[in-house]
């Protein structure tokens, strides 16, 4: 590595504007100006008639009110299919959409114009050939025909708005695949929903590219207009699919954004308690205290830790690679059937959630766009005919609730968003460090030796006597991990597998001040696989918050820095390079060149020097001592929303236990029970979402299986 006093583009340390020779600026130059975003929901996307769901076509009063409230971006969910005949969009409809766009741009706002659900002509048809439709009926989709219609629509839209500047942004779709059928059987691999893997991502990629090609072909400003492409189902846990098969843009790199949506279900939509989980009325410390069951906190979906983890993932997958990210829709319910002090605390909780979420989005390079339905009542029929007691409305858009259209009706939420977003840390793209020919990098292999407990692999740089880091505000490095075999997931007892494994990647630092130790959790090994990731961690002073980064009692006497991988049943590798220390002015100094001596390694880690490369790859992995396997037995698992059923066969009757364990090794649900000889079924309920391990023990038998909780 040949890096010294390198000008960096690191989060929170200044933005270097790019200079483009094209007609419109790149997406990375646009997104910092977009600010807070607002959805004109349940209006222009309504099939056939935008007034059918209670809202009026937005007028100047409403658009002016949205701007005055503090929003600088408007998202217009829009229907095209139901306003077309044989693929030709009605001219009057284009003019109606144009009128709304013009009102927003006259306010110097940015506008995201998308192709919304609109009877599912595209979004319910991310298939090619025979499939089960959203209603469970046999259906057939011609993906080529869908892509052709997508291109036809966007050619007309792009031509109509060709002269508009960068304030108008196009969005290829909305939530492709979100309405896939739910059922049981081999095809329902996504927690009871039809699987959406690389094969279907390839179809979605074609749909996105049909939009991109159509827009670029119209010429003029459209040659470099920013276009947004969506993650499958706009679910963050499908973002890796979009990252791995990102659409090719005829304009080249830098003129697209990625989109996902963020609705933590138990906070956002859940109307009433279920057997598997509770409605969340409260959030973190904004709670009644006595009602913890209805409070979203800890690792629950929608909690602070979940928001940070989710947004950090999107930053690494897209923002750090020069692809800005839009949270195209986000929000949580207003449960206005509550009353008294319960309602008061609920309103405080909602405001706190909105403020924290938009601030965290800004910190990670994401544009937050809140969902707003215009509905202000306490109950309304939704599409399937059921009653929905939630609403998301911030700006008044229906005269039925008052004549003051455009006014802020949820001032607590609006104030929290405006103040916390303004105070939030700015994000700028991660630094770019070129791999120099002849440079060396560090290659570390990991081999656990036991299966019943966590083991640690340490890579550590020691600074004898301590070094002065007081002038630095962050540390950055490039990292790629690869769990070559998380043994428990292989499922073959001859390879030392028992179905239970987890990993955790942490950075740590030490200083001589009271031998202080600080560590910062980065994620699991799976979070850093496939591509070389640039990781930037704040160096926090003694009076700072350790949740923000590595906290030192005295940064002038740092004695060590390193990375720990905690794991059970792991065989894997890590590539590490380009460790630099960053100053507040954006310049940085080399901390470690791996052309020098190897760092210390302990535990299950073993290091060697290799030639540096841009892919973060190294020698073929050679397995060491395989983990001692527990008894491998079959267990049948059924995962539903909020609970897991496990069926297993016990050799004899006796006491048994079942546990769900998350990626940090924490028990998130457990149950003790008496098993009888033969078939047994046990059910665990949990509000946790994400990957976990299910462990059932009965006597000398152990049953383990990875599950995805949702």
XYZ file of C-alpha atoms in Angstrom:
710
model
C 0.000 0.000 0.000
C 1.377 3.402 -1.009
C -0.908 5.737 0.871
C 0.233 8.794 2.831
C -1.489 12.119 3.375
C -4.167 10.857 0.990
C -7.130 13.159 0.358
C -10.087 11.049 1.430
C -13.798 11.045 0.799
C -14.825 9.480 4.077
C -18.176 9.710 5.819
C -18.423 12.929 7.767
C -15.203 14.515 6.496
C -16.077 16.730 3.536
C -17.445 16.283 0.021
C -15.381 16.655 -3.123
C -17.752 17.502 -5.974
C -17.320 15.638 -9.228
C -17.128 17.553 -12.483
C -19.172 16.107 -15.289
C -18.939 16.895 -18.976
C -22.474 15.591 -19.456
C -25.718 17.539 -19.501
C -26.830 16.682 -15.964
C -24.760 16.029 -12.824
C -24.147 12.605 -11.389
C -26.437 11.060 -8.797
C -23.787 11.480 -6.097
C -23.862 15.252 -6.683
C -27.653 15.386 -6.517
C -28.522 13.344 -3.453
C -26.970 15.673 -0.802
C -29.399 18.375 -1.956
C -32.489 16.167 -1.776
C -32.916 16.481 1.996
C -36.076 15.071 3.533
C -38.511 13.434 1.137
C -42.301 13.124 1.106
C -44.590 10.688 -0.722
C -47.794 11.981 -2.288
C -49.284 8.593 -1.462
C -52.643 7.092 -2.406
C -53.112 9.612 -5.189
C -51.382 9.584 -8.579
C -50.785 5.828 -8.342
C -54.465 4.983 -7.864
C -55.539 2.950 -10.910
C -57.717 4.891 -13.368
C -58.641 7.846 -11.146
C -56.307 9.568 -8.626
C -59.250 10.728 -6.474
C -60.699 7.252 -5.871
C -58.892 6.823 -2.520
C -59.997 10.138 -1.043
C -57.212 12.518 -2.045
C -57.385 15.312 -4.573
C -54.871 15.843 -7.350
C -52.189 17.915 -5.576
C -52.587 21.649 -6.104
C -50.307 24.610 -5.404
C -51.540 24.971 -1.830
C -50.622 21.389 -0.990
C -47.231 21.437 -2.725
C -46.340 24.780 -1.135
C -47.323 23.325 2.247
C -45.089 20.283 1.757
C -42.147 22.548 0.972
C -42.868 24.888 3.882
C -43.031 21.953 6.295
C -39.358 21.155 5.607
C -39.367 18.648 2.736
C -37.130 19.200 -0.282
C -38.014 16.090 -2.293
C -41.381 14.816 -3.452
C -41.922 11.256 -4.605
C -44.846 10.825 -6.976
C -46.019 7.202 -7.025
C -47.641 7.071 -10.445
C -49.892 4.820 -12.530
C -49.306 4.493 -16.269
C -50.792 1.154 -17.290
C -54.374 2.092 -16.391
C -53.949 5.413 -18.188
C -52.883 3.781 -21.437
C -54.399 2.017 -24.413
C -52.316 -0.632 -26.177
C -49.255 0.730 -24.419
C -49.897 4.367 -25.403
C -50.203 6.701 -22.409
C -53.089 9.154 -22.478
C -51.838 12.662 -23.291
C -54.164 14.274 -20.758
C -52.732 12.070 -18.016
C -49.184 13.088 -18.917
C -50.293 16.712 -18.659
C -51.885 16.093 -15.226
C -48.652 14.531 -13.942
C -46.656 17.396 -15.452
C -48.728 19.968 -13.567
C -47.829 18.355 -10.226
C -44.145 18.098 -11.150
C -44.051 21.732 -12.217
C -45.506 22.883 -8.896
C -42.767 21.032 -7.005
C -39.890 22.188 -9.216
C -41.162 25.769 -8.973
C -40.415 25.360 -5.239
C -36.862 24.224 -6.072
C -37.748 20.693 -4.963
C -36.530 17.409 -6.383
C -39.143 15.060 -7.837
C -38.942 11.275 -8.048
C -41.431 10.001 -10.630
C -41.933 6.262 -10.606
C -43.945 3.484 -12.194
C -46.046 2.198 -9.290
C -48.053 -0.996 -8.732
C -50.936 -0.063 -11.078
C -52.741 -3.439 -11.070
C -49.409 -5.258 -10.914
C -48.675 -5.274 -14.642
C -44.918 -5.356 -13.878
C -44.539 -5.776 -10.142
C -46.598 -8.961 -9.886
C -44.892 -10.416 -12.958
C -41.224 -10.802 -12.105
C -41.432 -14.264 -13.629
C -40.796 -15.875 -16.987
C -43.097 -18.736 -17.884
C -45.489 -20.640 -15.635
C -45.874 -19.548 -12.008
C -48.381 -19.096 -9.181
C -49.875 -15.602 -9.191
C -50.612 -13.436 -6.151
C -54.032 -15.096 -5.729
C -52.636 -18.621 -5.826
C -53.797 -19.317 -9.371
C -51.724 -20.852 -12.153
C -50.444 -18.162 -14.466
C -47.929 -17.565 -17.238
C -45.795 -14.467 -17.740
C -43.835 -13.503 -20.826
C -40.934 -11.550 -19.312
C -39.848 -10.298 -22.717
C -43.275 -8.753 -23.302
C -43.214 -7.078 -19.864
C -39.764 -5.628 -20.583
C -40.992 -4.339 -23.941
C -43.977 -2.616 -22.325
C -41.669 -1.165 -19.658
C -39.487 0.292 -22.409
C -42.503 1.602 -24.309
C -43.882 3.436 -21.278
C -40.541 4.981 -20.324
C -39.854 6.105 -23.876
C -43.074 8.141 -23.778
C -42.464 9.477 -20.258
C -38.851 10.394 -20.996
C -39.707 12.151 -24.245
C -42.445 14.169 -22.539
C -40.085 15.386 -19.801
C -36.853 15.504 -21.823
C -36.174 19.204 -21.221
C -36.362 19.000 -17.409
C -33.121 19.424 -15.466
C -31.711 17.227 -12.687
C -34.582 18.129 -10.332
C -36.640 15.439 -12.080
C -35.575 11.872 -11.312
C -37.128 8.746 -12.801
C -37.704 5.485 -10.872
C -38.032 2.214 -12.761
C -40.559 0.459 -10.497
C -41.938 0.409 -6.956
C -41.909 -2.887 -5.009
C -41.251 -5.625 -7.581
C -42.313 -9.021 -6.264
C -43.770 -7.776 -2.971
C -47.170 -9.355 -3.716
C -45.798 -12.828 -4.452
C -48.065 -15.594 -3.254
C -47.673 -17.092 0.208
C -48.121 -20.782 0.786
C -46.280 -23.988 1.584
C -44.098 -26.279 -0.463
C -40.695 -26.359 -2.089
C -41.206 -23.077 -3.986
C -42.013 -21.045 -0.837
C -38.475 -20.524 0.387
C -38.787 -16.942 1.638
C -40.491 -17.598 4.977
C -43.651 -18.828 3.316
C -43.452 -16.565 0.269
C -42.400 -17.612 -3.210
C -38.628 -17.541 -3.405
C -36.897 -14.572 -5.024
C -33.357 -15.558 -5.907
C -30.727 -14.819 -8.530
C -32.864 -16.251 -11.350
C -35.690 -13.812 -10.712
C -33.240 -10.980 -10.046
C -32.005 -11.549 -13.587
C -35.565 -10.929 -14.838
C -35.880 -7.802 -12.701
C -32.502 -6.658 -14.016
C -33.917 -6.892 -17.548
C -36.914 -4.760 -16.497
C -34.639 -2.123 -14.974
C -32.403 -2.131 -18.036
C -35.446 -1.744 -20.303
C -36.215 1.486 -18.424
C -32.611 2.685 -18.562
C -32.204 1.959 -22.268
C -35.494 3.643 -23.128
C -34.692 6.778 -21.124
C -31.142 7.122 -22.488
C -32.278 6.605 -26.079
C -34.499 9.695 -25.960
C -31.387 11.866 -25.747
C -30.934 15.367 -24.370
C -30.953 15.641 -20.594
C -32.204 12.074 -20.387
C -28.791 10.803 -21.459
C -27.588 11.385 -17.927
C -30.782 11.888 -15.918
C -30.660 10.038 -12.609
C -32.746 6.857 -12.643
C -33.593 4.852 -9.522
C -33.630 1.045 -9.560
C -35.315 -1.035 -6.865
C -34.167 -3.871 -4.656
C -36.378 -6.970 -5.044
C -39.548 -6.335 -3.027
C -37.647 -3.217 -1.826
C -36.639 -5.385 1.155
C -33.165 -4.737 2.495
C -32.506 -8.445 2.967
C -32.762 -8.801 -0.828
C -30.341 -5.937 -1.485
C -27.427 -8.313 -2.094
C -29.245 -9.585 -5.177
C -29.416 -6.115 -6.713
C -25.801 -5.403 -5.748
C -24.597 -8.627 -7.393
C -26.684 -8.130 -10.569
C -26.766 -4.364 -10.824
C -28.341 -3.121 -14.077
C -26.039 -1.845 -16.811
C -26.623 1.785 -17.674
C -25.822 3.047 -21.198
C -24.778 6.335 -19.558
C -22.033 4.559 -17.623
C -21.488 4.488 -13.880
C -22.763 7.221 -11.605
C -26.219 8.066 -12.956
C -28.393 5.702 -10.929
C -29.602 5.348 -7.361
C -30.815 2.258 -5.506
C -34.105 2.091 -3.600
C -35.462 0.093 -0.679
C -38.381 0.646 1.716
C -38.388 0.500 5.489
C -41.574 -0.521 7.290
C -40.927 -2.481 10.518
C -44.162 -4.481 10.496
C -45.067 -4.575 14.184
C -44.584 -0.799 14.352
C -45.840 0.111 10.898
C -48.835 -2.010 9.963
C -49.817 -4.534 12.608
C -53.392 -3.668 13.678
C -53.700 -5.903 16.748
C -51.821 -8.417 18.887
C -51.358 -11.900 17.459
C -50.436 -15.195 19.092
C -46.921 -14.871 17.656
C -46.231 -11.271 18.688
C -47.476 -7.905 19.892
C -48.215 -4.590 18.245
C -45.513 -2.058 19.052
C -47.093 1.184 20.270
C -43.924 2.460 21.951
C -40.253 2.706 21.027
C -37.005 2.435 22.985
C -37.123 4.739 26.054
C -40.395 6.324 24.888
C -42.506 3.727 26.660
C -44.895 3.374 29.536
C -42.342 1.136 31.230
C -45.031 -1.241 32.404
C -45.809 -2.345 28.859
C -42.506 -3.739 27.592
C -44.361 -6.268 25.419
C -45.679 -3.421 23.256
C -42.338 -1.582 23.115
C -39.921 -1.918 20.207
C -36.379 -2.060 21.566
C -33.296 -4.247 21.756
C -32.775 -6.071 18.466
C -36.424 -5.969 17.329
C -37.123 -4.834 13.778
C -37.464 -1.055 13.895
C -35.277 -0.600 16.995
C -32.214 1.651 17.060
C -29.883 -1.298 16.581
C -31.937 -2.640 13.670
C -32.062 0.765 11.968
C -28.304 1.156 12.313
C -27.611 -2.366 11.055
C -29.983 -2.070 8.093
C -28.818 1.374 6.977
C -25.170 0.459 7.447
C -25.686 -2.540 5.177
C -27.223 -0.386 2.451
C -24.363 2.082 2.783
C -21.784 -0.657 2.256
C -23.629 -2.258 -0.629
C -24.362 0.947 -2.546
C -23.535 4.353 -1.044
C -19.857 3.560 -0.504
C -19.650 2.456 -4.138
C -20.958 5.736 -5.505
C -24.594 4.614 -5.786
C -26.781 6.836 -3.569
C -29.649 5.094 -1.813
C -33.250 6.241 -1.507
C -35.544 4.934 1.223
C -38.451 5.375 -1.160
C -41.048 4.720 1.538
C -40.715 4.616 5.308
C -42.987 5.131 8.268
C -44.803 3.681 11.254
C -48.443 3.658 12.225
C -50.373 6.232 14.105
C -52.596 4.160 16.405
C -55.218 6.776 17.165
C -57.571 4.304 18.805
C -55.363 4.670 21.900
C -56.376 7.300 24.428
C -55.148 9.264 27.417
C -51.561 8.808 28.574
C -51.163 5.769 26.297
C -51.864 7.893 23.232
C -49.590 10.660 24.507
C -46.666 8.261 24.963
C -47.410 6.600 21.614
C -47.181 9.973 19.863
C -43.873 10.726 21.578
C -42.577 7.311 20.521
C -43.544 7.853 16.880
C -41.852 11.241 16.789
C -38.703 9.813 18.369
C -38.633 6.980 15.817
C -39.076 9.273 12.829
C -36.405 11.689 14.058
C -33.857 8.970 14.780
C -34.555 7.144 11.515
C -34.133 10.127 9.193
C -30.986 11.248 11.035
C -29.471 7.771 10.774
C -30.377 7.666 7.087
C -28.497 10.927 6.469
C -25.454 9.601 8.322
C -25.287 6.562 6.028
C -25.875 8.359 2.736
C -29.556 7.458 2.389
C -32.361 9.806 1.313
C -35.370 9.247 3.630
C -38.783 9.646 1.971
C -41.717 9.300 4.368
C -44.954 7.638 3.316
C -48.124 9.713 3.667
C -51.590 8.428 2.768
C -53.618 11.616 3.293
C -55.952 9.603 5.517
C -56.520 11.016 9.029
C -59.260 8.792 10.414
C -59.070 5.863 12.808
C -60.331 3.123 10.482
C -60.577 2.558 6.772
C -60.977 -0.368 4.442
C -57.835 -1.399 2.653
C -57.495 -3.379 -0.556
C -58.364 -6.801 0.851
C -61.460 -5.417 2.592
C -60.063 -5.603 6.113
C -60.049 -2.702 8.542
C -56.842 -0.726 8.977
C -56.632 1.407 12.117
C -53.308 2.957 11.174
C -52.486 6.144 9.364
C -49.234 7.767 8.281
C -50.453 11.266 7.497
C -48.261 14.298 8.205
C -49.595 16.852 5.678
C -53.338 17.525 5.221
C -54.458 16.594 1.704
C -58.168 15.842 2.177
C -60.705 18.635 2.700
C -62.897 16.170 4.626
C -60.564 16.706 7.611
C -60.338 20.505 7.345
C -60.026 23.340 4.879
C -56.374 24.067 5.739
C -54.900 21.905 2.965
C -51.121 21.730 3.022
C -50.900 22.270 6.767
C -48.874 20.031 9.081
C -51.246 17.791 11.043
C -48.566 15.755 12.837
C -46.362 18.499 14.256
C -44.537 16.225 16.708
C -43.281 13.966 13.940
C -42.489 16.840 11.585
C -40.551 18.790 14.208
C -38.562 15.709 15.220
C -37.594 14.987 11.626
C -36.615 18.542 10.735
C -34.516 19.152 13.851
C -32.778 15.776 13.988
C -32.140 15.617 10.242
C -30.582 19.082 10.303
C -28.321 18.147 13.228
C -27.309 14.755 11.808
C -23.819 14.014 10.589
C -23.246 14.466 6.866
C -22.273 11.445 4.804
C -19.748 11.528 2.011
C -18.539 8.558 -0.022
C -15.932 6.240 1.407
C -12.348 6.867 0.429
C -11.011 5.338 -2.742
C -7.581 3.754 -2.474
C -6.017 2.229 -5.541
C -4.250 -1.107 -5.362
C -0.618 -0.554 -6.395
C 1.341 -3.221 -8.237
C 3.793 -4.844 -5.875
C 1.826 -3.957 -2.729
C 1.157 -6.626 -0.171
C -2.024 -7.427 1.725
C -2.796 -9.625 4.703
C -4.488 -12.996 4.212
C -5.859 -14.679 7.322
C -7.356 -18.154 7.613
C -9.627 -19.303 10.428
C -10.193 -22.854 11.661
C -12.279 -23.589 14.750
C -11.533 -26.786 16.609
C -14.586 -27.364 18.785
C -18.306 -27.241 18.173
C -19.753 -26.452 21.574
C -18.317 -23.002 22.310
C -17.160 -19.795 20.666
C -13.528 -19.407 19.639
C -11.660 -16.223 18.769
C -9.278 -15.354 15.955
C -7.254 -12.179 16.551
C -5.234 -10.010 14.176
C -3.422 -7.330 16.190
C -1.059 -4.451 15.453
C 1.008 -3.635 18.565
C 2.473 -0.184 19.193
C 5.090 -0.601 21.886
C 5.025 2.271 24.337
C 1.918 3.735 22.734
C 1.411 6.100 19.784
C -0.416 9.403 19.546
C -3.746 9.224 17.711
C -5.140 12.445 19.165
C -5.059 14.209 15.777
C -7.165 11.506 14.098
C -10.941 11.234 13.979
C -11.426 7.889 12.217
C -9.692 4.751 11.035
C -10.386 3.084 7.695
C -9.415 -0.223 6.106
C -10.427 -2.577 3.319
C -11.860 -5.917 4.304
C -13.266 -8.992 2.639
C -14.259 -12.100 4.567
C -15.358 -15.450 3.266
C -16.833 -18.155 5.492
C -15.561 -20.944 3.263
C -17.489 -23.392 5.405
C -19.648 -22.369 8.318
C -19.614 -25.965 9.321
C -22.994 -26.096 10.939
C -24.630 -25.048 7.666
C -23.155 -27.842 5.576
C -25.380 -30.454 7.120
C -23.077 -33.415 6.550
C -21.950 -35.238 9.691
C -18.936 -36.662 7.839
C -17.654 -33.086 7.478
C -18.061 -32.272 11.142
C -21.411 -30.526 10.964
C -24.133 -30.148 13.530
C -26.297 -27.393 12.104
C -25.387 -24.603 14.554
C -22.840 -21.904 13.779
C -22.370 -18.146 14.023
C -19.714 -15.482 13.479
C -19.069 -11.937 14.670
C -16.523 -9.450 13.278
C -15.314 -6.770 15.731
C -12.624 -4.092 15.563
C -10.807 -3.277 18.808
C -8.305 -0.792 20.201
C -6.277 -0.458 23.398
C -4.552 2.414 25.165
C -2.272 2.625 28.173
C -4.777 4.758 30.062
C -5.954 2.309 32.727
C -5.311 -0.395 30.118
C -8.527 0.680 28.438
C -10.109 -1.594 25.857
C -12.701 -0.633 23.271
C -14.377 -2.789 20.678
C -16.884 -2.021 17.946
C -19.135 -4.624 16.344
C -18.984 -4.553 12.535
C -21.279 -7.441 11.652
C -21.051 -11.114 10.723
C -18.579 -12.609 8.254
C -21.437 -12.960 5.770
C -21.786 -9.162 5.754
C -18.341 -8.678 4.188
C -18.237 -11.468 1.649
C -18.101 -11.371 -2.163
C -16.651 -7.845 -2.578
C -13.882 -5.766 -1.013
C -15.515 -3.465 1.540
C -14.149 -0.123 2.751
C -14.872 0.121 6.470
C -14.606 3.442 8.318
C -14.866 3.649 12.118
C -14.934 6.809 14.212
C -12.287 7.258 16.903
C -14.321 8.514 19.844
C -12.872 10.688 22.610
C -13.243 9.868 26.291
C -16.428 11.923 26.614
C -18.039 10.416 23.492
C -20.474 7.555 23.030
C -18.910 4.134 22.508
C -21.865 3.199 20.305
C -20.457 5.583 17.672
C -17.085 3.880 17.254
C -13.874 2.977 19.068
C -13.751 4.938 22.320
C -10.383 5.650 23.952
C -9.783 7.060 27.411
C -6.643 8.629 25.996
C -6.053 8.716 22.231
C -2.508 9.964 22.768
C -1.381 6.577 24.103
C -2.800 3.907 21.786
C -1.028 0.572 22.211
C -2.885 -1.755 19.828
C -5.467 -2.008 17.082
C -6.899 -5.179 15.612
C -9.789 -7.295 14.450
C -11.386 -10.170 16.313
C -13.549 -12.786 14.682
C -15.629 -14.691 17.202
C -17.102 -17.885 15.838
C -18.328 -21.381 16.349
C -17.716 -24.040 13.719
C -16.018 -21.756 11.215
C -13.550 -22.363 8.434
C -12.954 -19.159 6.506
C -10.673 -16.387 5.343
C -10.132 -12.630 5.643
C -8.379 -10.184 3.306
C -7.162 -6.993 5.017
C -5.425 -4.021 3.429
C -5.019 -0.244 3.343
C -5.304 0.658 7.027
C -5.231 4.450 7.316
C -5.864 7.049 10.014
C -8.040 10.002 9.036
C -7.862 13.595 10.221
C -10.764 16.004 10.545
C -9.643 17.872 7.417
C -10.038 14.720 5.318
C -6.346 13.912 4.920
C -5.027 10.615 6.169
C -1.826 8.811 7.088
C -0.790 5.231 6.590
C -1.112 3.137 9.725
C 0.071 -0.174 8.330
C 1.790 -1.224 5.139
C 1.782 -4.990 4.875
C 5.075 -4.862 3.017
C 6.437 -4.795 6.567
C 6.283 -7.514 9.212
C 3.224 -9.629 9.829
C 0.951 -8.511 12.659
C 0.380 -10.785 15.625
C -2.311 -13.439 15.364
C -3.859 -15.535 18.112
C -6.452 -18.237 18.512
C -8.001 -19.678 15.377
C -6.322 -17.075 13.094
C -3.230 -17.685 10.959
C -1.810 -14.944 8.696
C 0.401 -14.632 5.639
C 1.324 -11.865 3.188
C -0.044 -12.010 -0.347
C -0.036 -9.735 -3.386
C -2.665 -7.035 -3.048
C -5.562 -7.115 -5.506
C -8.781 -5.182 -6.087
C -10.985 -8.251 -5.561
C -9.735 -9.096 -2.080
C -8.933 -12.684 -3.031
C -6.110 -14.928 -1.902
C -4.768 -18.477 -1.943
C -7.059 -21.451 -2.017
C -8.344 -22.189 1.445
C -6.815 -25.196 3.170
C -8.924 -26.582 5.984
C -7.293 -27.283 9.300
C -8.691 -29.386 12.119
C -12.392 -29.810 11.628
C -14.729 -29.070 14.472
C -15.838 -31.951 16.605
C -19.380 -32.655 15.498
C -22.371 -33.137 17.684
C -24.929 -35.791 16.835
C -26.453 -34.928 13.476
C -30.165 -35.694 13.388
C -33.023 -34.577 11.227
C -35.401 -31.895 12.403
C -38.244 -30.408 10.379
C -38.769 -26.691 10.848
C -41.632 -24.434 9.815
C -41.023 -20.677 10.116
C -44.005 -18.338 10.190
C -44.219 -14.676 11.079
C -43.481 -14.439 14.793
C -42.980 -18.105 15.565
C -41.037 -21.268 14.690
C -42.349 -24.832 14.862
C -39.806 -27.661 15.118
C -40.667 -31.347 14.787
C -38.120 -33.973 15.817
C -37.985 -37.619 16.900
C -36.729 -38.414 20.393
C -35.188 -41.784 21.138
C -36.778 -41.814 24.592
C -38.866 -39.651 26.900
C -37.191 -36.965 28.986
C -36.633 -33.293 29.674
C -35.839 -31.170 26.614
C -35.077 -27.565 25.716
C -35.411 -25.384 22.634
C -33.529 -22.139 21.966
C -33.298 -19.541 19.218
C -29.849 -17.926 19.095
C -28.980 -14.841 17.037
C -25.719 -14.076 15.245
C -24.122 -12.683 18.404
C -24.800 -15.875 20.320
C -27.621 -14.299 22.308
C -30.634 -16.421 23.246
C -33.695 -14.623 21.847
C -36.310 -17.247 22.721
C -36.268 -20.438 24.779
C -38.547 -23.095 26.195
C -38.097 -26.111 28.466
C -40.493 -29.006 27.971
C -40.923 -32.750 28.421
C -40.424 -34.780 25.265
C -41.901 -38.224 24.787
C -40.415 -41.079 22.819
C -41.161 -40.633 19.124
C -42.320 -37.502 17.261
C -42.409 -34.193 19.175
C -43.269 -30.633 18.168
C -42.172 -27.503 20.001
C -43.068 -23.891 19.197
C -41.027 -20.769 19.999
C -42.413 -17.257 19.636
C -40.223 -14.206 19.030
C -40.373 -10.681 17.708
C -36.786 -10.974 16.426
C -36.207 -10.696 12.677
C -33.244 -12.001 10.695
C -30.922 -15.011 10.751
C -30.848 -17.234 13.820
C -30.018 -20.761 14.893
C -32.621 -23.120 16.312
C -31.192 -25.536 18.874
C -33.255 -28.372 20.360
C -31.660 -30.692 22.953
C -33.136 -33.798 24.476
C -30.868 -36.086 26.434
C -27.788 -36.840 24.333
C -29.571 -35.780 21.152
C -29.035 -32.351 19.619
C -30.961 -30.921 16.681
C -29.787 -27.683 15.043
C -30.848 -25.689 11.999
C -30.367 -22.184 10.609
C -33.620 -20.219 10.235
C -34.567 -16.804 8.875
C -37.055 -15.053 11.159
C -39.321 -12.454 9.608
